[in-house]
Short mmCIF file of C-alpha atoms in Angstrom, two decimals:
data_model
loop_
_atom_site.label_atom_id
_atom_site.label_comp_id
_atom_site.label_asym_id
_atom_site.label_seq_id
_atom_site.Cartn_x
_atom_site.Cartn_y
_atom_site.Cartn_z
CA MET A 1337 8.16 16.37 11.56
CA LYS A 1338 6.08 13.71 13.37
CA LYS A 1339 8.24 11.05 14.90
CA HIS A 1340 7.78 7.25 14.61
CA ASN A 1341 6.23 6.55 17.94
CA PHE A 1342 6.85 2.98 19.23
CA SER A 1343 5.81 3.95 22.88
CA ALA A 1344 4.17 1.21 24.71
CA GLY A 1345 1.55 3.60 26.15
CA PRO A 1346 0.10 6.21 26.24
CA ALA A 1347 0.49 5.15 22.59
CA ILE A 1348 0.08 6.48 19.12
CA LEU A 1349 -3.43 7.64 17.81
CA PRO A 1350 -4.60 8.33 14.38
CA GLU A 1351 -3.66 11.81 12.91
CA SER A 1352 -7.35 12.37 11.99
CA VAL A 1353 -8.26 11.76 15.70
CA PHE A 1354 -5.68 14.32 16.80
CA ALA A 1355 -6.89 16.91 14.37
CA GLU A 1356 -10.61 16.51 15.35
CA ALA A 1357 -9.89 16.15 19.12
CA SER A 1358 -7.62 19.27 19.08
CA GLU A 1359 -10.49 21.24 17.49
CA ALA A 1360 -12.98 20.10 20.05
CA VAL A 1361 -10.68 21.49 22.76
CA ARG A 1362 -11.20 25.05 21.33
CA ASP A 1363 -14.87 24.59 19.97
CA PHE A 1364 -16.74 21.38 20.34
CA ASN A 1365 -19.32 20.98 17.55
CA GLY A 1366 -19.81 24.79 17.16
CA MET A 1367 -21.12 25.23 20.65
CA GLY A 1368 -18.73 27.99 21.38
CA LEU A 1369 -17.50 25.89 24.35
CA SER A 1370 -14.59 23.45 24.67
CA ILE A 1371 -15.13 19.65 25.17
CA LEU A 1372 -13.25 20.30 28.31
CA GLU A 1373 -15.91 22.50 29.90
CA ILE A 1374 -19.14 21.14 28.85
CA SER A 1375 -21.48 19.35 31.34
CA HIS A 1376 -21.24 15.63 31.35
CA ARG A 1377 -24.93 15.57 31.57
CA SER A 1378 -25.45 17.77 28.52
CA LYS A 1379 -27.25 16.22 25.64
CA GLN A 1380 -24.02 16.88 23.59
CA PHE A 1381 -21.99 14.74 25.77
CA VAL A 1382 -24.67 12.17 26.31
CA ALA A 1383 -24.67 11.71 22.54
CA VAL A 1384 -20.83 11.07 22.75
CA LEU A 1385 -21.20 8.46 25.48
CA GLU A 1386 -23.99 6.65 23.74
CA GLU A 1387 -21.95 6.48 20.50
CA ALA A 1388 -18.94 5.40 22.27
CA GLU A 1389 -20.86 2.61 23.91
CA GLN A 1390 -22.45 1.55 20.62
CA LEU A 1391 -19.07 1.48 18.85
CA VAL A 1392 -17.70 -0.88 21.49
CA ARG A 1393 -20.74 -3.01 20.99
CA ASP A 1394 -20.34 -3.00 17.35
CA LEU A 1395 -16.61 -3.77 17.33
CA THR A 1396 -16.87 -6.69 19.79
CA ASP A 1397 -20.24 -8.05 19.02
CA ALA A 1398 -21.43 -7.30 22.50
CA GLY A 1399 -25.13 -8.04 22.69
CA GLU A 1400 -27.55 -6.68 25.33
CA ASP A 1401 -26.75 -9.30 27.76
CA TYR A 1402 -23.45 -7.32 28.26
CA ALA A 1403 -23.01 -3.98 29.88
CA VAL A 1404 -20.39 -1.56 28.45
CA LEU A 1405 -18.83 0.82 30.98
CA PHE A 1406 -16.40 3.62 30.88
CA LEU A 1407 -14.61 3.88 34.29
CA THR A 1408 -11.61 5.32 35.84
CA GLY A 1409 -8.58 3.97 37.71
CA GLY A 1410 -7.08 1.98 34.88
CA ALA A 1411 -6.69 -1.76 34.52
CA SER A 1412 -4.73 -1.82 37.88
CA SER A 1413 -8.14 -0.87 39.63
CA GLN A 1414 -9.75 -3.77 37.81
CA PHE A 1415 -7.43 -6.29 39.40
CA PHE A 1416 -9.52 -5.78 42.64
CA TYR A 1417 -12.68 -4.35 41.10
CA ALA A 1418 -13.32 -7.70 39.27
CA PRO A 1419 -12.84 -10.18 42.21
CA MET A 1420 -14.62 -7.76 44.53
CA ASN A 1421 -17.66 -8.16 42.25
CA LEU A 1422 -17.27 -11.67 41.34
CA LEU A 1423 -15.28 -13.89 43.74
CA GLY A 1424 -16.73 -15.01 47.12
CA PRO A 1425 -14.84 -16.55 49.88
CA ASP A 1426 -16.12 -19.94 49.02
CA HIS A 1427 -15.32 -19.46 45.42
CA THR A 1428 -12.08 -20.33 43.51
CA ALA A 1429 -10.67 -18.51 40.49
CA GLY A 1430 -8.14 -19.71 38.31
CA TYR A 1431 -5.25 -17.51 37.01
CA ILE A 1432 -2.80 -17.84 34.27
CA ASP A 1433 0.40 -15.89 35.25
CA THR A 1434 2.26 -14.52 32.19
CA GLY A 1435 3.79 -11.31 33.25
CA THR A 1436 3.97 -8.21 35.59
CA TRP A 1437 0.20 -7.37 35.23
CA SER A 1438 -1.07 -10.79 35.86
CA ALA A 1439 1.17 -11.21 38.86
CA LYS A 1440 -0.36 -8.05 40.29
CA ALA A 1441 -3.84 -9.24 39.46
CA ILE A 1442 -3.31 -12.53 41.48
CA LYS A 1443 -2.11 -10.56 44.52
CA GLU A 1444 -5.21 -8.54 44.53
CA ALA A 1445 -7.76 -11.42 43.88
CA LYS A 1446 -6.42 -13.28 46.97
CA ALA A 1447 -8.11 -10.64 49.17
CA PHE A 1448 -11.51 -11.80 48.07
CA GLY A 1449 -11.55 -15.68 47.60
CA GLN A 1450 -9.40 -18.73 46.66
CA VAL A 1451 -6.90 -18.26 43.87
CA GLU A 1452 -5.45 -21.19 41.89
CA VAL A 1453 -2.55 -20.41 39.68
CA LEU A 1454 -3.06 -22.88 36.98
CA ALA A 1455 -0.06 -22.13 34.93
CA SER A 1456 2.97 -19.58 35.14
CA SER A 1457 5.99 -18.83 33.03
CA ALA A 1458 7.63 -16.71 35.96
CA ALA A 1459 10.37 -19.27 36.46
CA ASP A 1460 11.65 -18.38 32.87
CA ASN A 1461 11.15 -14.64 33.30
CA TYR A 1462 7.92 -14.80 31.42
CA THR A 1463 9.40 -15.62 28.07
CA TYR A 1464 6.45 -17.72 26.86
CA ILE A 1465 2.88 -18.41 27.07
CA PRO A 1466 1.97 -21.51 29.00
CA THR A 1467 -0.26 -24.13 27.18
CA ASP A 1468 0.09 -27.24 29.28
CA TYR A 1469 -2.72 -26.75 31.94
CA GLU A 1470 -6.12 -27.95 32.73
CA ILE A 1471 -9.11 -25.81 33.66
CA PRO A 1472 -11.10 -27.21 36.55
CA ALA A 1473 -14.92 -27.04 36.05
CA HIS A 1474 -15.57 -25.68 39.56
CA LEU A 1475 -13.89 -22.40 38.84
CA ARG A 1476 -15.84 -19.24 39.33
CA TYR A 1477 -13.85 -17.75 36.36
CA LEU A 1478 -10.43 -17.93 34.58
CA HIS A 1479 -8.41 -14.79 34.44
CA MET A 1480 -6.06 -14.14 31.68
CA THR A 1481 -3.91 -11.23 30.61
CA SER A 1482 -4.20 -11.33 26.82
CA ASN A 1483 -1.08 -9.40 25.91
CA ASN A 1484 2.02 -8.79 28.03
CA THR A 1485 3.54 -5.44 26.98
CA VAL A 1486 6.59 -5.76 29.21
CA PHE A 1487 7.71 -9.22 28.00
CA GLY A 1488 6.27 -9.14 24.39
CA THR A 1489 4.09 -12.27 24.75
CA GLN A 1490 0.49 -12.74 23.82
CA HIS A 1491 -2.10 -15.54 24.05
CA PRO A 1492 -2.76 -16.24 20.28
CA ASP A 1493 -6.12 -17.67 21.17
CA PHE A 1494 -8.39 -18.40 24.18
CA PRO A 1495 -9.26 -21.81 25.62
CA ASP A 1496 -12.66 -23.48 24.92
CA THR A 1497 -14.14 -23.77 28.28
CA ASN A 1498 -17.43 -23.64 30.13
CA VAL A 1499 -15.71 -21.45 32.74
CA PRO A 1500 -16.20 -17.77 31.99
CA ILE A 1501 -13.07 -15.96 31.12
CA VAL A 1502 -12.14 -12.56 32.86
CA CYS A 1503 -9.53 -10.87 30.75
CA ASP A 1504 -7.28 -7.88 30.90
CA MET A 1505 -7.09 -6.77 27.30
CA SER A 1506 -5.48 -3.40 27.93
CA SER A 1507 -2.84 -3.72 25.27
CA ASP A 1508 -4.67 -5.65 22.45
CA ILE A 1509 -8.32 -4.95 22.60
CA LEU A 1510 -9.71 -4.21 19.11
CA SER A 1511 -6.57 -5.47 17.51
CA ARG A 1512 -8.15 -8.91 16.41
CA PRO A 1513 -11.68 -10.31 16.30
CA LEU A 1514 -12.96 -12.30 19.47
CA ASP A 1515 -15.59 -14.72 20.37
CA LEU A 1516 -17.11 -12.75 23.10
CA HIS A 1517 -19.22 -15.39 24.41
CA LYS A 1518 -16.11 -17.09 25.94
CA PHE A 1519 -15.93 -13.98 28.28
CA GLY A 1520 -17.71 -13.02 31.41
CA LEU A 1521 -15.79 -9.86 31.77
CA ILE A 1522 -13.22 -7.96 29.60
CA TYR A 1523 -11.42 -4.85 30.99
CA ALA A 1524 -8.96 -2.45 29.19
CA GLY A 1525 -7.10 0.63 29.96
CA ALA A 1526 -7.66 2.82 26.87
CA GLN A 1527 -4.19 3.91 26.32
CA LYS A 1528 -3.03 1.49 23.64
CA ASN A 1529 -5.69 0.86 21.01
CA ILE A 1530 -8.89 2.75 22.26
CA GLY A 1531 -7.88 6.33 23.20
CA PRO A 1532 -5.76 8.40 25.65
CA ALA A 1533 -5.10 7.61 29.26
CA GLY A 1534 -7.77 8.23 31.70
CA VAL A 1535 -10.62 5.92 30.82
CA THR A 1536 -11.00 2.18 31.26
CA VAL A 1537 -13.50 0.18 29.20
CA VAL A 1538 -15.26 -2.64 30.94
CA ILE A 1539 -17.51 -5.28 29.12
CA VAL A 1540 -19.33 -7.30 31.69
CA ARG A 1541 -21.98 -10.02 31.55
CA LYS A 1542 -24.94 -8.48 33.46
CA ASP A 1543 -26.41 -11.72 34.66
CA TRP A 1544 -23.15 -12.62 36.48
CA LEU A 1545 -23.49 -9.63 38.88
CA GLY A 1546 -25.20 -9.21 42.22
CA GLU A 1547 -24.63 -12.93 43.50
CA LEU A 1548 -22.32 -12.09 46.28
CA LYS A 1549 -23.64 -11.32 49.65
CA ARG A 1550 -20.44 -9.07 50.49
CA HIS A 1551 -20.83 -5.50 50.88
CA ILE A 1552 -19.39 -3.64 47.84
CA PRO A 1553 -18.68 0.02 48.28
CA THR A 1554 -21.10 1.85 45.84
CA MET A 1555 -18.42 3.28 43.70
CA LEU A 1556 -16.93 -0.19 43.33
CA ASP A 1557 -19.94 -2.08 42.21
CA TYR A 1558 -20.35 -2.57 38.57
CA ARG A 1559 -24.24 -2.52 38.98
CA THR A 1560 -23.97 1.18 40.03
CA HIS A 1561 -22.25 2.25 36.85
CA ILE A 1562 -24.69 0.16 34.72
CA LYS A 1563 -27.76 1.87 36.31
CA LYS A 1564 -26.26 5.34 35.69
CA ASN A 1565 -24.87 4.62 32.31
CA SER A 1566 -21.19 5.35 33.34
CA SER A 1567 -22.13 8.61 34.85
CA PHE A 1568 -22.74 7.97 38.50
CA ASN A 1569 -20.04 10.63 39.14
CA THR A 1570 -18.42 12.97 36.60
CA PRO A 1571 -16.92 10.55 33.86
CA PRO A 1572 -13.61 11.25 32.10
CA VAL A 1573 -15.30 13.30 29.41
CA TYR A 1574 -12.28 14.10 27.02
CA PRO A 1575 -10.73 10.60 27.12
CA ILE A 1576 -14.04 9.17 26.35
CA TYR A 1577 -14.60 11.53 23.42
CA VAL A 1578 -11.16 10.84 21.96
CA SER A 1579 -11.82 7.03 22.34
CA MET A 1580 -15.01 7.54 20.52
CA LEU A 1581 -13.17 9.18 17.65
CA THR A 1582 -10.49 6.38 17.75
CA MET A 1583 -13.24 3.63 17.39
CA ARG A 1584 -14.84 5.65 14.66
CA TRP A 1585 -11.52 5.51 12.87
CA VAL A 1586 -11.28 1.68 13.36
CA THR A 1587 -14.72 1.14 12.02
CA GLU A 1588 -14.12 3.40 8.99
CA ASN A 1589 -10.94 1.54 8.23
CA GLY A 1590 -12.38 -1.92 8.06
CA GLY A 1591 -13.07 -2.84 11.70
CA VAL A 1592 -11.39 -5.24 13.93
CA ALA A 1593 -10.73 -7.82 11.05
CA ALA A 1594 -8.92 -5.12 9.06
CA MET A 1595 -6.90 -4.17 12.12
CA ALA A 1596 -5.85 -7.71 12.67
CA GLU A 1597 -4.52 -7.98 9.03
CA ARG A 1598 -2.65 -4.59 9.53
CA ASN A 1599 -1.01 -5.75 12.81
CA ALA A 1600 -0.04 -9.04 11.45
CA ALA A 1601 1.71 -7.43 8.50
CA LYS A 1602 3.47 -5.02 10.79
CA ALA A 1603 4.60 -7.79 13.21
CA LYS A 1604 5.81 -10.11 10.47
CA LEU A 1605 7.95 -7.30 9.10
CA VAL A 1606 9.79 -6.74 12.43
CA TYR A 1607 10.11 -10.51 13.45
CA ASP A 1608 11.44 -11.38 10.05
CA GLU A 1609 14.20 -8.88 10.66
CA ILE A 1610 14.88 -10.04 14.14
CA ASP A 1611 15.15 -13.61 12.95
CA SER A 1612 17.34 -12.89 9.90
CA ASN A 1613 19.66 -10.08 11.33
CA PRO A 1614 22.62 -11.66 13.30
CA ARG A 1615 22.99 -8.40 15.23
CA PHE A 1616 19.62 -8.76 17.04
CA LYS A 1617 17.74 -11.60 18.86
CA GLY A 1618 14.26 -11.88 20.24
CA THR A 1619 13.54 -12.41 23.85
CA VAL A 1620 10.44 -14.50 23.43
CA ALA A 1621 11.07 -18.17 23.65
CA ASN A 1622 8.81 -19.37 20.69
CA ALA A 1623 6.86 -18.04 17.84
CA TYR A 1624 3.63 -19.18 19.37
CA SER A 1625 4.09 -16.75 22.27
CA ARG A 1626 5.09 -13.71 20.19
CA SER A 1627 3.14 -10.58 20.55
CA THR A 1628 1.77 -8.68 17.46
CA MET A 1629 1.51 -5.58 19.56
CA ASN A 1630 4.94 -5.50 21.33
CA ALA A 1631 7.97 -6.95 19.69
CA THR A 1632 10.82 -7.40 22.18
CA PHE A 1633 14.46 -7.93 21.32
CA VAL A 1634 18.00 -7.09 22.16
CA CYS A 1635 21.37 -6.54 20.46
CA THR A 1636 23.36 -9.81 20.20
CA ASP A 1637 26.26 -7.72 21.43
CA GLU A 1638 25.26 -5.65 24.47
CA ALA A 1639 28.01 -3.12 23.41
CA ASP A 1640 25.88 -2.24 20.43
CA SER A 1641 22.79 -1.14 22.52
CA ASP A 1642 23.66 2.57 22.85
CA LYS A 1643 24.71 2.71 19.32
CA PHE A 1644 21.46 1.21 18.01
CA LEU A 1645 19.45 3.53 20.22
CA ALA A 1646 21.26 6.57 18.81
CA ALA A 1647 20.60 5.38 15.15
CA CYS A 1648 17.07 5.14 16.06
CA GLN A 1649 16.86 8.57 17.59
CA GLU A 1650 18.62 9.99 14.56
CA ALA A 1651 16.01 8.30 12.32
CA ASP A 1652 13.12 10.06 14.49
CA ILE A 1653 12.26 6.85 16.09
CA ASN A 1654 10.75 7.33 19.56
CA GLY A 1655 9.94 5.07 22.50
CA ILE A 1656 12.03 1.99 21.33
CA LYS A 1657 13.60 1.24 24.66
CA GLY A 1658 12.34 -1.80 26.45
CA HIS A 1659 10.61 -1.66 29.83
CA ARG A 1660 13.00 -0.63 32.59
CA SER A 1661 12.50 -3.93 34.33
CA VAL A 1662 13.84 -5.95 31.49
CA GLY A 1663 15.88 -3.56 29.35
CA GLY A 1664 16.60 -4.21 25.65
CA PHE A 1665 14.17 -2.95 23.01
CA ARG A 1666 10.44 -3.07 22.39
CA ALA A 1667 8.63 -2.08 19.26
CA SER A 1668 4.98 -1.34 20.29
CA MET A 1669 2.82 -1.48 17.01
CA TYR A 1670 -0.76 -0.73 17.85
CA ASN A 1671 -3.69 -0.34 15.64
CA SER A 1672 -2.75 3.31 14.76
CA MET A 1673 0.69 2.58 13.76
CA GLU A 1674 1.25 3.08 9.98
CA LEU A 1675 3.27 0.36 8.13
CA LYS A 1676 5.83 3.12 7.06
CA SER A 1677 6.91 3.51 10.70
CA VAL A 1678 7.70 -0.21 11.04
CA GLU A 1679 9.62 0.09 7.71
CA ALA A 1680 11.68 3.04 9.15
CA LEU A 1681 12.60 0.83 12.07
CA VAL A 1682 13.46 -2.18 10.02
CA ASN A 1683 15.62 0.02 7.85
CA VAL A 1684 17.63 1.24 10.80
CA MET A 1685 18.06 -2.42 11.94
CA GLN A 1686 19.26 -3.33 8.29
CA THR A 1687 21.77 -0.58 8.01
CA PHE A 1688 23.01 -0.50 11.66
#
């Protein structure tokens, strides 16, 4: 029996994607070859890559002024990749510090230019999304982490500013509609809403590149990958293929707007239970900051934690433990999670 998988990532994917992807491992499109062994320059894989790019464009409304890339190294590599390409020694970038990943991004950016932390919730253990800050007009870019998987917080919207936003959307890309024109660069590790671990999607405004005099290693220059259509070196063929299938599924199920409705319904179900059940309490300071992707909570009585975890395991609920750095519990509810899995979790909470 398939378990209810609340893992924060690598995360759940649609059953139809698993079925088609597993068949492709044996025989891809009747070629008599596995997707794992075909050439990345074959017409069959080029077609996959082109469809995957088009699906990203369709789902995010990315026009031709943006490049869509499929890279490796995860979002953690983009922490230095982005400032290396965009931030000069005479530039200043603004960062909003809302969690583990934004703190790491800030550390990397300081090697390439000036960094100003405009707002931070670190002093309160990242339990909320800061709102009281100004965005100086002279900034090269404003960096945000849209959703914070460890702490269960999420920017519910993005500021109206003339400063281009650079955003780590690893854990909530394709979960809600975006006004792409606010962004100069979006990067996202695939392993939450797009596909399996191993590929990172980058959407970058092309006219923003090439302005720095700094030497950029060939492999770390966005322009290299734009010129070679994400195939300067051998790309992660299978993760790109599975991502393409997942984005097909999103499209066939109503697109990003429909995903937003699904996700809002799932999140409401969990948060309503957290708020009404005296045996649990949420760890996020206010409703404004709560993530629709990752609901974090603890038992009111710490002594109940092991018992609750055992009850979840008995109900075939997997991956519910919180991040090791904060403890407690975390229900990760990405696009592919069905409402019935969330209902199973809530039922355990009610009967616990």
